[in-house]
Amino acid sequence: MGKNPITISLVQAPVVAKDIAANLTIHLNYIAASSTLGADVVVFPELSLTGYELSDAQSLTFRQDPSDFSVLSNAAREHNITIIAGCPLAKYNSHPTIGAVICFPTGK
């Protein structure tokens, strides 16, 4: 039984505190570079989309809704790569949690 190897790109990119738009651009650049280098999966650290701003996590929280991640989902589809990016996620009736979103090449 043969198994295909998986190439994983681990990104430790500089991020801009509290600037989701700038961080998305940074992520997209690293996703494109990872894809060019043949990666199947690209992984970013916790809170990479917002910066490690725990005191502002509530205002930077992402809903657990696919539309919040459409830019990353489109990049996953475009580059045929799985993307894992860190962000604060909303919990019902509670403080946000440190989480990660996974976007697959299918766009899901």
PDB file of C-alpha atoms in Angstrom:
ATOM      1  CA  MET A   1       0.000   0.000   0.000  1.00  0.00           C
ATOM      2  CA  GLY A   2       1.752   3.183  -1.214  1.00  0.00           C
ATOM      3  CA  LYS A   3       1.293   6.550   0.401  1.00  0.00           C
ATOM      4  CA  ASN A   4       1.894   9.888  -1.237  1.00  0.00           C
ATOM      5  CA  PRO A   5       4.090  12.250   0.753  1.00  0.00           C
ATOM      6  CA  ILE A   6       2.632  15.545   1.950  1.00  0.00           C
ATOM      7  CA  THR A   7       4.721  18.703   1.833  1.00  0.00           C
ATOM      8  CA  ILE A   8       3.959  21.138   4.657  1.00  0.00           C
ATOM      9  CA  SER A   9       4.996  24.783   4.675  1.00  0.00           C
ATOM     10  CA  LEU A  10       5.335  26.204   8.211  1.00  0.00           C
ATOM     11  CA  VAL A  11       5.202  29.993   8.045  1.00  0.00           C
ATOM     12  CA  GLN A  12       6.478  32.289  10.758  1.00  0.00           C
ATOM     13  CA  ALA A  13       5.622  35.590   9.076  1.00  0.00           C
ATOM     14  CA  PRO A  14       5.722  39.073  10.544  1.00  0.00           C
ATOM     15  CA  VAL A  15       2.201  40.330  11.231  1.00  0.00           C
ATOM     16  CA  VAL A  16       0.729  43.755  11.880  1.00  0.00           C
ATOM     17  CA  ALA A  17      -1.003  44.096  15.239  1.00  0.00           C
ATOM     18  CA  LYS A  18      -4.790  44.411  14.862  1.00  0.00           C
ATOM     19  CA  ASP A  19      -4.640  44.884  11.058  1.00  0.00           C
ATOM     20  CA  ILE A  20      -6.534  41.952   9.567  1.00  0.00           C
ATOM     21  CA  ALA A  21      -6.440  43.344   6.006  1.00  0.00           C
ATOM     22  CA  ALA A  22      -2.643  43.737   6.067  1.00  0.00           C
ATOM     23  CA  ASN A  23      -2.229  40.302   7.623  1.00  0.00           C
ATOM     24  CA  LEU A  24      -4.438  38.726   4.972  1.00  0.00           C
ATOM     25  CA  THR A  25      -2.178  40.224   2.301  1.00  0.00           C
ATOM     26  CA  ILE A  26       0.870  38.814   4.092  1.00  0.00           C
ATOM     27  CA  HIS A  27      -0.841  35.415   4.309  1.00  0.00           C
ATOM     28  CA  LEU A  28      -1.741  35.464   0.607  1.00  0.00           C
ATOM     29  CA  ASN A  29       1.876  36.185  -0.340  1.00  0.00           C
ATOM     30  CA  TYR A  30       3.144  33.264   1.747  1.00  0.00           C
ATOM     31  CA  ILE A  31       0.389  30.989   0.429  1.00  0.00           C
ATOM     32  CA  ALA A  32       1.399  31.769  -3.162  1.00  0.00           C
ATOM     33  CA  ALA A  33       5.088  31.225  -2.362  1.00  0.00           C
ATOM     34  CA  SER A  34       4.334  27.952  -0.558  1.00  0.00           C
ATOM     35  CA  SER A  35       2.312  26.733  -3.505  1.00  0.00           C
ATOM     36  CA  THR A  36       5.110  27.639  -5.918  1.00  0.00           C
ATOM     37  CA  LEU A  37       7.491  25.582  -3.787  1.00  0.00           C
ATOM     38  CA  GLY A  38       5.168  22.560  -4.013  1.00  0.00           C
ATOM     39  CA  ALA A  39       3.532  22.650  -0.591  1.00  0.00           C
ATOM     40  CA  ASP A  40       0.281  20.745  -0.086  1.00  0.00           C
ATOM     41  CA  VAL A  41      -0.453  22.418   3.271  1.00  0.00           C
ATOM     42  CA  VAL A  42       0.539  25.845   4.591  1.00  0.00           C
ATOM     43  CA  VAL A  43       0.335  26.431   8.358  1.00  0.00           C
ATOM     44  CA  PHE A  44       0.437  29.803  10.129  1.00  0.00           C
ATOM     45  CA  PRO A  45       0.821  30.315  13.903  1.00  0.00           C
ATOM     46  CA  GLU A  46      -1.896  31.092  16.405  1.00  0.00           C
ATOM     47  CA  LEU A  47      -3.500  34.511  15.999  1.00  0.00           C
ATOM     48  CA  SER A  48      -1.593  35.111  12.756  1.00  0.00           C
ATOM     49  CA  LEU A  49      -4.575  36.934  11.232  1.00  0.00           C
ATOM     50  CA  THR A  50      -4.808  39.499  14.038  1.00  0.00           C
ATOM     51  CA  GLY A  51      -1.471  39.560  15.784  1.00  0.00           C
ATOM     52  CA  TYR A  52      -1.038  38.319  19.319  1.00  0.00           C
ATOM     53  CA  GLU A  53      -3.269  40.970  20.847  1.00  0.00           C
ATOM     54  CA  LEU A  54      -5.051  39.125  23.652  1.00  0.00           C
ATOM     55  CA  SER A  55      -6.404  42.302  25.229  1.00  0.00           C
ATOM     56  CA  ASP A  56      -8.167  43.136  21.948  1.00  0.00           C
ATOM     57  CA  ALA A  57      -9.270  39.602  21.066  1.00  0.00           C
ATOM     58  CA  GLN A  58     -12.938  40.427  21.661  1.00  0.00           C
ATOM     59  CA  SER A  59     -12.960  43.193  19.031  1.00  0.00           C
ATOM     60  CA  LEU A  60     -10.869  41.143  16.588  1.00  0.00           C
ATOM     61  CA  THR A  61     -12.941  37.971  16.872  1.00  0.00           C
ATOM     62  CA  PHE A  62     -14.008  36.079  13.780  1.00  0.00           C
ATOM     63  CA  ARG A  63     -17.426  34.476  13.672  1.00  0.00           C
ATOM     64  CA  GLN A  64     -17.466  30.780  12.908  1.00  0.00           C
ATOM     65  CA  ASP A  65     -18.979  31.539   9.526  1.00  0.00           C
ATOM     66  CA  PRO A  66     -17.494  30.543   6.165  1.00  0.00           C
ATOM     67  CA  SER A  67     -17.968  34.071   4.787  1.00  0.00           C
ATOM     68  CA  ASP A  68     -15.403  35.379   7.307  1.00  0.00           C
ATOM     69  CA  PHE A  69     -12.800  33.226   5.596  1.00  0.00           C
ATOM     70  CA  SER A  70     -13.744  33.651   1.925  1.00  0.00           C
ATOM     71  CA  VAL A  71     -10.397  35.264   1.012  1.00  0.00           C
ATOM     72  CA  LEU A  72      -8.478  32.308   2.428  1.00  0.00           C
ATOM     73  CA  SER A  73     -10.916  29.797   0.926  1.00  0.00           C
ATOM     74  CA  ASN A  74     -10.467  31.379  -2.494  1.00  0.00           C
ATOM     75  CA  ALA A  75      -6.679  31.238  -2.100  1.00  0.00           C
ATOM     76  CA  ALA A  76      -6.869  27.572  -1.115  1.00  0.00           C
ATOM     77  CA  ARG A  77      -8.892  26.838  -4.236  1.00  0.00           C
ATOM     78  CA  GLU A  78      -6.710  28.991  -6.504  1.00  0.00           C
ATOM     79  CA  HIS A  79      -3.447  27.419  -5.320  1.00  0.00           C
ATOM     80  CA  ASN A  80      -4.830  23.919  -4.690  1.00  0.00           C
ATOM     81  CA  ILE A  81      -3.454  23.999  -1.145  1.00  0.00           C
ATOM     82  CA  THR A  82      -4.805  23.467   2.375  1.00  0.00           C
ATOM     83  CA  ILE A  83      -4.435  26.545   4.600  1.00  0.00           C
ATOM     84  CA  ILE A  84      -4.421  26.610   8.395  1.00  0.00           C
ATOM     85  CA  ALA A  85      -4.441  30.106   9.917  1.00  0.00           C
ATOM     86  CA  GLY A  86      -4.788  31.225  13.521  1.00  0.00           C
ATOM     87  CA  CYS A  87      -7.391  33.690  14.764  1.00  0.00           C
ATOM     88  CA  PRO A  88      -9.621  34.413  17.746  1.00  0.00           C
ATOM     89  CA  LEU A  89     -12.941  32.614  17.247  1.00  0.00           C
ATOM     90  CA  ALA A  90     -16.272  33.544  18.742  1.00  0.00           C
ATOM     91  CA  LYS A  91     -17.929  31.224  21.216  1.00  0.00           C
ATOM     92  CA  TYR A  92     -21.573  31.571  22.072  1.00  0.00           C
ATOM     93  CA  ASN A  93     -22.115  33.649  25.250  1.00  0.00           C
ATOM     94  CA  SER A  94     -18.435  33.612  26.122  1.00  0.00           C
ATOM     95  CA  HIS A  95     -15.060  35.204  25.483  1.00  0.00           C
ATOM     96  CA  PRO A  96     -13.331  34.350  22.210  1.00  0.00           C
ATOM     97  CA  THR A  97     -10.979  31.404  22.051  1.00  0.00           C
ATOM     98  CA  ILE A  98      -7.681  31.014  20.273  1.00  0.00           C
ATOM     99  CA  GLY A  99      -8.516  28.931  17.249  1.00  0.00           C
ATOM    100  CA  ALA A 100      -7.522  28.012  13.744  1.00  0.00           C
ATOM    101  CA  VAL A 101      -9.435  28.005  10.519  1.00  0.00           C
ATOM    102  CA  ILE A 102      -8.755  25.285   7.961  1.00  0.00           C
ATOM    103  CA  CYS A 103      -9.482  26.065   4.313  1.00  0.00           C
ATOM    104  CA  PHE A 104      -9.352  23.186   1.873  1.00  0.00           C
ATOM    105  CA  PRO A 105      -8.599  23.262  -1.887  1.00  0.00           C
ATOM    106  CA  THR A 106     -12.276  22.469  -2.455  1.00  0.00           C
ATOM    107  CA  GLY A 107     -13.107  25.900  -1.024  1.00  0.00           C
ATOM    108  CA  LYS A 108     -14.644  24.527   2.169  1.00  0.00           C
TER     109      LYS A 108
END
